[in-house]
Tab-separated table of C-alpha atoms and ligand atoms in Angstrom:
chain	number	residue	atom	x	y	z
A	1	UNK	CA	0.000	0.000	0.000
A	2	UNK	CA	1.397	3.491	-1.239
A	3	UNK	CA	1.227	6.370	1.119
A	4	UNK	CA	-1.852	8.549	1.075
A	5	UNK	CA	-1.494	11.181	-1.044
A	6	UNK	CA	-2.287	14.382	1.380
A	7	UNK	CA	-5.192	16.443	0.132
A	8	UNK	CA	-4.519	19.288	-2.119
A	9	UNK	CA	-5.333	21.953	-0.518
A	10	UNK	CA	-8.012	22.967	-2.706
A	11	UNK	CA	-9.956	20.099	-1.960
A	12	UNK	CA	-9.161	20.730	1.905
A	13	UNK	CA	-10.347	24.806	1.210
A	14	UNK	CA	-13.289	23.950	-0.577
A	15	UNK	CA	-14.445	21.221	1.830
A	16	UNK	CA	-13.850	23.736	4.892
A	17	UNK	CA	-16.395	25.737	2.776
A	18	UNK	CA	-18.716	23.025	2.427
A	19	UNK	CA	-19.006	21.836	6.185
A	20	UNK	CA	-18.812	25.561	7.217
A	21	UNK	CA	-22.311	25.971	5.026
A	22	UNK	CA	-23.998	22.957	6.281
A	23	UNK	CA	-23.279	23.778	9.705
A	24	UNK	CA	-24.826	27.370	8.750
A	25	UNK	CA	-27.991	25.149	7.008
A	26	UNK	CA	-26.700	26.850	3.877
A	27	UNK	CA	-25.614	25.093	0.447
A	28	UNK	CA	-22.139	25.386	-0.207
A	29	UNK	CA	-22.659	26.005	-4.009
A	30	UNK	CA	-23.892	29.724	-2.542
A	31	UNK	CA	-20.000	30.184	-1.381
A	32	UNK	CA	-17.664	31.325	-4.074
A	33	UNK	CA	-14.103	30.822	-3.170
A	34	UNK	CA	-11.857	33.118	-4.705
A	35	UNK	CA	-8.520	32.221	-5.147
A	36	UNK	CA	-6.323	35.286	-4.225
A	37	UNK	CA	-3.263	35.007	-6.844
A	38	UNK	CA	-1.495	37.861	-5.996
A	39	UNK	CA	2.075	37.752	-6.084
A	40	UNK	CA	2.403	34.809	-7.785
A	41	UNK	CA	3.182	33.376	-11.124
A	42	UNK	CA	1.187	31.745	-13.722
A	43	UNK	CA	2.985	28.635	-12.994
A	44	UNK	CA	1.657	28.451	-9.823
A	45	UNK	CA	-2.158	29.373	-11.220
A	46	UNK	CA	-2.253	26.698	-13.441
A	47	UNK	CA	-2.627	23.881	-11.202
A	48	UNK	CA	-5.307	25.355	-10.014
A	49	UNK	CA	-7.161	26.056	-12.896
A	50	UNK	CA	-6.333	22.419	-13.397
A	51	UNK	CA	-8.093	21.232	-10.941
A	52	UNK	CA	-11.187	23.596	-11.847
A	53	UNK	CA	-10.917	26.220	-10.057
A	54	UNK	CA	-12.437	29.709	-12.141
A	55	UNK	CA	-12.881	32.229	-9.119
A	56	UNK	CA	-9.240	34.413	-8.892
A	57	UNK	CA	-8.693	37.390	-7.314
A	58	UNK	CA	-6.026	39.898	-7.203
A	59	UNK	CA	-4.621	43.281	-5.755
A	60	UNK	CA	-3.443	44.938	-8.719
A	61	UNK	CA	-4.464	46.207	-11.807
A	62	UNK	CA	-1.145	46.344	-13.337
A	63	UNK	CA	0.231	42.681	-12.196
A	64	UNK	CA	-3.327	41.222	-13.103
A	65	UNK	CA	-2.932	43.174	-17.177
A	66	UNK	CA	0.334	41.401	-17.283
A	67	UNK	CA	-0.656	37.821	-15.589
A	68	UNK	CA	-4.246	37.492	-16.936
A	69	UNK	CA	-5.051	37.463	-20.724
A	70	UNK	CA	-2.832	34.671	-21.595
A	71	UNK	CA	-4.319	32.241	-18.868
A	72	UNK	CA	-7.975	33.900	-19.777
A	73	UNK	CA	-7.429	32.418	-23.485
A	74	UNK	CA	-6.397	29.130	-21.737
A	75	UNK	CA	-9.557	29.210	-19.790
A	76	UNK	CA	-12.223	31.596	-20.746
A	77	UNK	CA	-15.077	31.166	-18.189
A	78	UNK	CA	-12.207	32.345	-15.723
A	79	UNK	CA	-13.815	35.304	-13.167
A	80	UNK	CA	-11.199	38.068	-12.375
A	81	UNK	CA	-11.592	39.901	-8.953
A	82	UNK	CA	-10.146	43.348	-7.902
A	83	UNK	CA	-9.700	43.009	-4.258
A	84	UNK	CA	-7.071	45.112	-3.269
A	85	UNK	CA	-7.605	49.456	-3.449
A	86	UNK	CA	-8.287	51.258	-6.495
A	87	UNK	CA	-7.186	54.196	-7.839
A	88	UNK	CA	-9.569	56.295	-9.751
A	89	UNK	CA	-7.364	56.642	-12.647
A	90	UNK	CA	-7.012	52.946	-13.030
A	91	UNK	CA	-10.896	52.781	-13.410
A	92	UNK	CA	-11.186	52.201	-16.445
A	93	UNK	CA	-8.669	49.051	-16.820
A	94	UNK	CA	-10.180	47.878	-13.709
A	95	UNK	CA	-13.382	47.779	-15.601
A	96	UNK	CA	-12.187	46.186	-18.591
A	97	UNK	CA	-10.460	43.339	-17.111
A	98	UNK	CA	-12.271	42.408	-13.679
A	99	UNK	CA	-15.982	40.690	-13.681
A	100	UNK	CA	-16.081	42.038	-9.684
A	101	UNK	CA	-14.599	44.844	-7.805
A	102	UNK	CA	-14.323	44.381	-4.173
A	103	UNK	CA	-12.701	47.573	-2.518
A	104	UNK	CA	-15.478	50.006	-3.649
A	105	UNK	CA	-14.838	52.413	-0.973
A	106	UNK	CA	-15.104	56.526	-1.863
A	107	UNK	CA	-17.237	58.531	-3.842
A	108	UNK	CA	-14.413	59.589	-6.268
A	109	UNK	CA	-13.900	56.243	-7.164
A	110	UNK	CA	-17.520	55.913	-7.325
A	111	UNK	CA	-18.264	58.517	-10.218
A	112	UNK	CA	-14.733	57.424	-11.532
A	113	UNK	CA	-16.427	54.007	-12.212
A	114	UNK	CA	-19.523	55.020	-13.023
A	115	UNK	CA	-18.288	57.143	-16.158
A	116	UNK	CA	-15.181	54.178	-16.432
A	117	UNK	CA	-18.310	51.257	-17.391
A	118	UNK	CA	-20.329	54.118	-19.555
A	119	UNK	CA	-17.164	54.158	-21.502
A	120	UNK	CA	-16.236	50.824	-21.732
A	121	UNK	CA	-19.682	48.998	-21.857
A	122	UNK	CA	-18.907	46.664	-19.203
A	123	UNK	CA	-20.564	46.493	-15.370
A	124	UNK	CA	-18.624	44.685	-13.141
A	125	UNK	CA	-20.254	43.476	-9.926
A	126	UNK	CA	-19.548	46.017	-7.226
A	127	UNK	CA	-18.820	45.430	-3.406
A	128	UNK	CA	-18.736	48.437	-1.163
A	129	UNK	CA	-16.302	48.221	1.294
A	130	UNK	CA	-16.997	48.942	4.999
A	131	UNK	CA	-14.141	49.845	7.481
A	132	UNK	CA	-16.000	47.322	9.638
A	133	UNK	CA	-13.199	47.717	12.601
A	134	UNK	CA	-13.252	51.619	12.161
A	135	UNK	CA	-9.490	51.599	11.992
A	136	UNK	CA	-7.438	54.465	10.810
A	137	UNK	CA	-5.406	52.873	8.582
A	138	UNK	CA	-7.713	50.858	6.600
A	139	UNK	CA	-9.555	51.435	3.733
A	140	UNK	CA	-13.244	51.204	3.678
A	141	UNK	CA	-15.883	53.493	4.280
A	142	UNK	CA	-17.332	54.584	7.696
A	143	UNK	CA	-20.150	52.713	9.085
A	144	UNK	CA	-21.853	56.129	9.211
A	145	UNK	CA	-21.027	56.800	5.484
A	146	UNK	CA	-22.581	53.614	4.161
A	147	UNK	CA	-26.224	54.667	3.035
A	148	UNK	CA	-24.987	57.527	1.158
A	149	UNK	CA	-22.347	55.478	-0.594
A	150	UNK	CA	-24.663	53.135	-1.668
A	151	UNK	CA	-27.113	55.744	-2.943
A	152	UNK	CA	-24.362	57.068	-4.913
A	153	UNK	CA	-23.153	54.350	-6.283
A	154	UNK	CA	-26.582	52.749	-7.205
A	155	UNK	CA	-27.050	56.407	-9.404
A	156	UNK	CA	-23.884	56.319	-10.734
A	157	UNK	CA	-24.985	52.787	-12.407
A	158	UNK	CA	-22.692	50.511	-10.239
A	159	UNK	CA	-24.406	47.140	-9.924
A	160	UNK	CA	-23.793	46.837	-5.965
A	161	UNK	CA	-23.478	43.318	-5.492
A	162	UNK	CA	-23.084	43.709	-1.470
A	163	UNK	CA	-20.674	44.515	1.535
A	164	UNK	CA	-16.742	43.625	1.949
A	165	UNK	CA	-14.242	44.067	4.736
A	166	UNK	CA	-11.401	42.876	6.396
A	167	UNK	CA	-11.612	42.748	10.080
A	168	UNK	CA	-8.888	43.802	12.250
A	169	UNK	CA	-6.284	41.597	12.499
A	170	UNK	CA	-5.070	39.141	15.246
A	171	UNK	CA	-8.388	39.184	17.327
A	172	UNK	CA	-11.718	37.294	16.599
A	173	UNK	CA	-13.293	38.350	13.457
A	174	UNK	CA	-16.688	36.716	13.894
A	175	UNK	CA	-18.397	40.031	15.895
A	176	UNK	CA	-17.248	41.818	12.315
A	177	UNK	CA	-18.547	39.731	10.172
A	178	UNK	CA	-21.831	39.703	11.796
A	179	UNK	CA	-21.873	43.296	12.052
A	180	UNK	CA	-21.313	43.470	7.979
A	181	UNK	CA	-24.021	40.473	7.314
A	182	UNK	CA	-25.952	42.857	9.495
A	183	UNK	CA	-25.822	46.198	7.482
A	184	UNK	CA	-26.356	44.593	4.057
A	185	UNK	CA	-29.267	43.119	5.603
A	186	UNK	CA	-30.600	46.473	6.425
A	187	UNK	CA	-29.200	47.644	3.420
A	188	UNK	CA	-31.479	44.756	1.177
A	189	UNK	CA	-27.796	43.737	-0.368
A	190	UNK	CA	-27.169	39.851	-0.403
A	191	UNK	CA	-23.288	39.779	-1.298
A	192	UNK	CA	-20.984	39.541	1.767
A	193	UNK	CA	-17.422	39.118	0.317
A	194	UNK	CA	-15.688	38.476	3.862
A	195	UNK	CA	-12.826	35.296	4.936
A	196	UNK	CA	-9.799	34.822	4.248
A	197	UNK	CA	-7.281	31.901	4.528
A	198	UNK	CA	-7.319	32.328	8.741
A	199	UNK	CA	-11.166	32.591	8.775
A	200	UNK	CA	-12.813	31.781	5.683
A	201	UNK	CA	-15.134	29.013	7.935
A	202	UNK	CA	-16.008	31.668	10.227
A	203	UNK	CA	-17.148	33.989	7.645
A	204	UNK	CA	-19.250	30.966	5.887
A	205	UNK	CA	-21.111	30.203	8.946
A	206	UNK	CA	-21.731	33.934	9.268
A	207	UNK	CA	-23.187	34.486	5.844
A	208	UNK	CA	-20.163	35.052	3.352
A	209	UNK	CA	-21.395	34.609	-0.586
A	210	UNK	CA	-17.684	34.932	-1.271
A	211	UNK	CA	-14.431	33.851	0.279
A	212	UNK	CA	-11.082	35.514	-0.928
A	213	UNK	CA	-8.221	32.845	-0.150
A	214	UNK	CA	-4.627	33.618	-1.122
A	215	UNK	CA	-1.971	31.637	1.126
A	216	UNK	CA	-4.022	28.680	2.671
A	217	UNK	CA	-4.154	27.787	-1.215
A	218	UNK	CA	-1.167	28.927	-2.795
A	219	UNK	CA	1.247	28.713	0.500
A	220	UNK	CA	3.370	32.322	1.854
A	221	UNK	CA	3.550	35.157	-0.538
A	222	UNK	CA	7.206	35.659	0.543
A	223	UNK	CA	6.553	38.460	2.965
A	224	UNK	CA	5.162	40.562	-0.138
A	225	UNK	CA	3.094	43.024	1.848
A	226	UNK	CA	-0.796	43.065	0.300
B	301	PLP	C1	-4.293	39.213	0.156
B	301	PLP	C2	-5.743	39.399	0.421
B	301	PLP	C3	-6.560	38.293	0.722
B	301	PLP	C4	-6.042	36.873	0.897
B	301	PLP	O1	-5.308	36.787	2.078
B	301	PLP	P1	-4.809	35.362	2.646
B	301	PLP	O2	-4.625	35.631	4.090
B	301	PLP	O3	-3.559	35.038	1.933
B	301	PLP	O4	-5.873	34.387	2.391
B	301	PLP	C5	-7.914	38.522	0.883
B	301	PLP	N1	-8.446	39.752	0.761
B	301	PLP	C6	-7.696	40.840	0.478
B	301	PLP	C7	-8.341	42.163	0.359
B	301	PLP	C8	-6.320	40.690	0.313
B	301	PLP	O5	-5.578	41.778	0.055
C-alpha cells in the first residue's frame, strides 16, 4: 500500500467551505471561493485552474494586465476579482479586465467608475467596502457613510453586489462579520465578500457569498506586503 497522497489543498479549502455551510444550514454552491493570486506566477495558477478552479482574485491592476489574458485564453469562463484598493485613474482598466470589484470604498472612485463602465460597456459586480473595525489605517468606508455610498453608487450605475471588509487583524473576526451580514441586511444587499485563509469558515457560517483565499491555497507570498 502506497502512502496517502495528502489532500490538495483545494480540496481541503473547498471542503472547509462546504461543512462551514452545512453547519450554517446553507448550500455550499452559494459560497464562491476566490482564489487570491497575488504575487504569484502563472505557474503556480495553473494547477489550479487544473483542478477547476475559475474564481481568482487579485490586488493589482497592473500585475493582473500582465498575468491574466494569456491564462484567460487558456480558460475563458475564468472570473477576475479586484480586491485590493483602487485608484480612480485605473478605473477604467479595472473595468475592462475584472468581472467584480471588491474595494469600492469613496465617492471619487464611485463617479470614476460610473463614467469608467459608460465608456467601456462593461458592469462589473460592485462590493462596497466597509471599514467594519473603524481603523485608521484601513480602507473602507465609515459605518456612518454607508447609506450615502450606496445611494451614490446605485445612481452612478454601479451594480452593488453587497458589503466587503477585512476585520482587524489578530483578534476574533466573527463580531465583524456579523456586524457586515448585518448592514447589508438592512441595506437589502445579499453579497458579503468576507474570509480569508485564517477565517474563511467563520465567515461561511456567518453568511459570506464569497471567500477571498490567497496563502491557505497557494502557500506564503514571501513576505510581499498586500
Ligand atoms: C491578500 C488578500 C486576501 C487573501 O489573504 P490570505 O490571508 O492570503 O488568504 C484577501 N483579501 C484581500 C483584500 C487581500 O488583500
Amino acid at each position: 500500500m502506497t502512502a496517502a497522497t495528502p489532500p490538495h489543498p483545494l480540496d481541503a479549502v473547498l471542503s472547509g467551505i462546504a461543512q462551514s455551510a452545512r453547519i450554517a444550514g446553507r448550500e455550499p454552491a452559494d459560497v464562491t471561493l476566490i482564489a487570491v493570486s497575488k504575487t504569484h506566477p502563472p505557474e503556480a495558477i495553473v494547477p489550479l485552474l487544473t483542478a477547476g478552479q475559475r474564481a481568482f482574485g487579485e490586488n493589482r491592476v497592473q500585475e493582473a494586465a500582465a498575468k491574466w489574458p494569456s491564462l484567460r485564453e487558456a480558460y475563458p469562463d475564468v472570473s477576475l476579482h479586484l480586491i485590493g484598493q483602487l485608484q480612480s485613474n485605473k478605473a477604467e482598466d479595472a473595468v475592462a479586465m475584472f468581472d467584480a470589484i471588491h474595494a469600492v470604498d469613496r465617492p471619487s472612485l464611485v463617479d470614476a467608475l460610473g463614467k469608467a463602465m459608460a465608456k467601456v460597456g462593461r458592469h462589473p459586480d460592485c462590493f462596497l467596502q466597509v471599514n467594519i473595525g473603524a481603523e485608521e489605517q484601513k480602507g473602507g468606508c465609515a459605518i456612518a457613510d454607508l447609506a450615502a455610498l450606496l445611494d451614490r453608487a446605485r445612481g452612478a450605475g454601479l451594480p452593488v453586489a453587497g458589503l466587503m471588509c477585512i476585520p482587524p487583524a489578530d483578534i476574533e473576526p466573527a463580531p465583524y462579520f456579523a456586524l457586515l451580514a448585518k448592514l447589508a441586511r438592512d441595506a437589502g444587499l445579499t453579497g458579503l465578500s468576507m474570509g480569508m485563509s485564517s477565517d474563511y469558515e467563520t465567515a461561511v457560517t456567518l453568511g459570506a457569498t464569497h471567500v477571498r483565499v490567497g496563502s491557505a491555497l497557494f502557500g506564503a507570498r514571501g513576505g510581499v506586503a498586500a
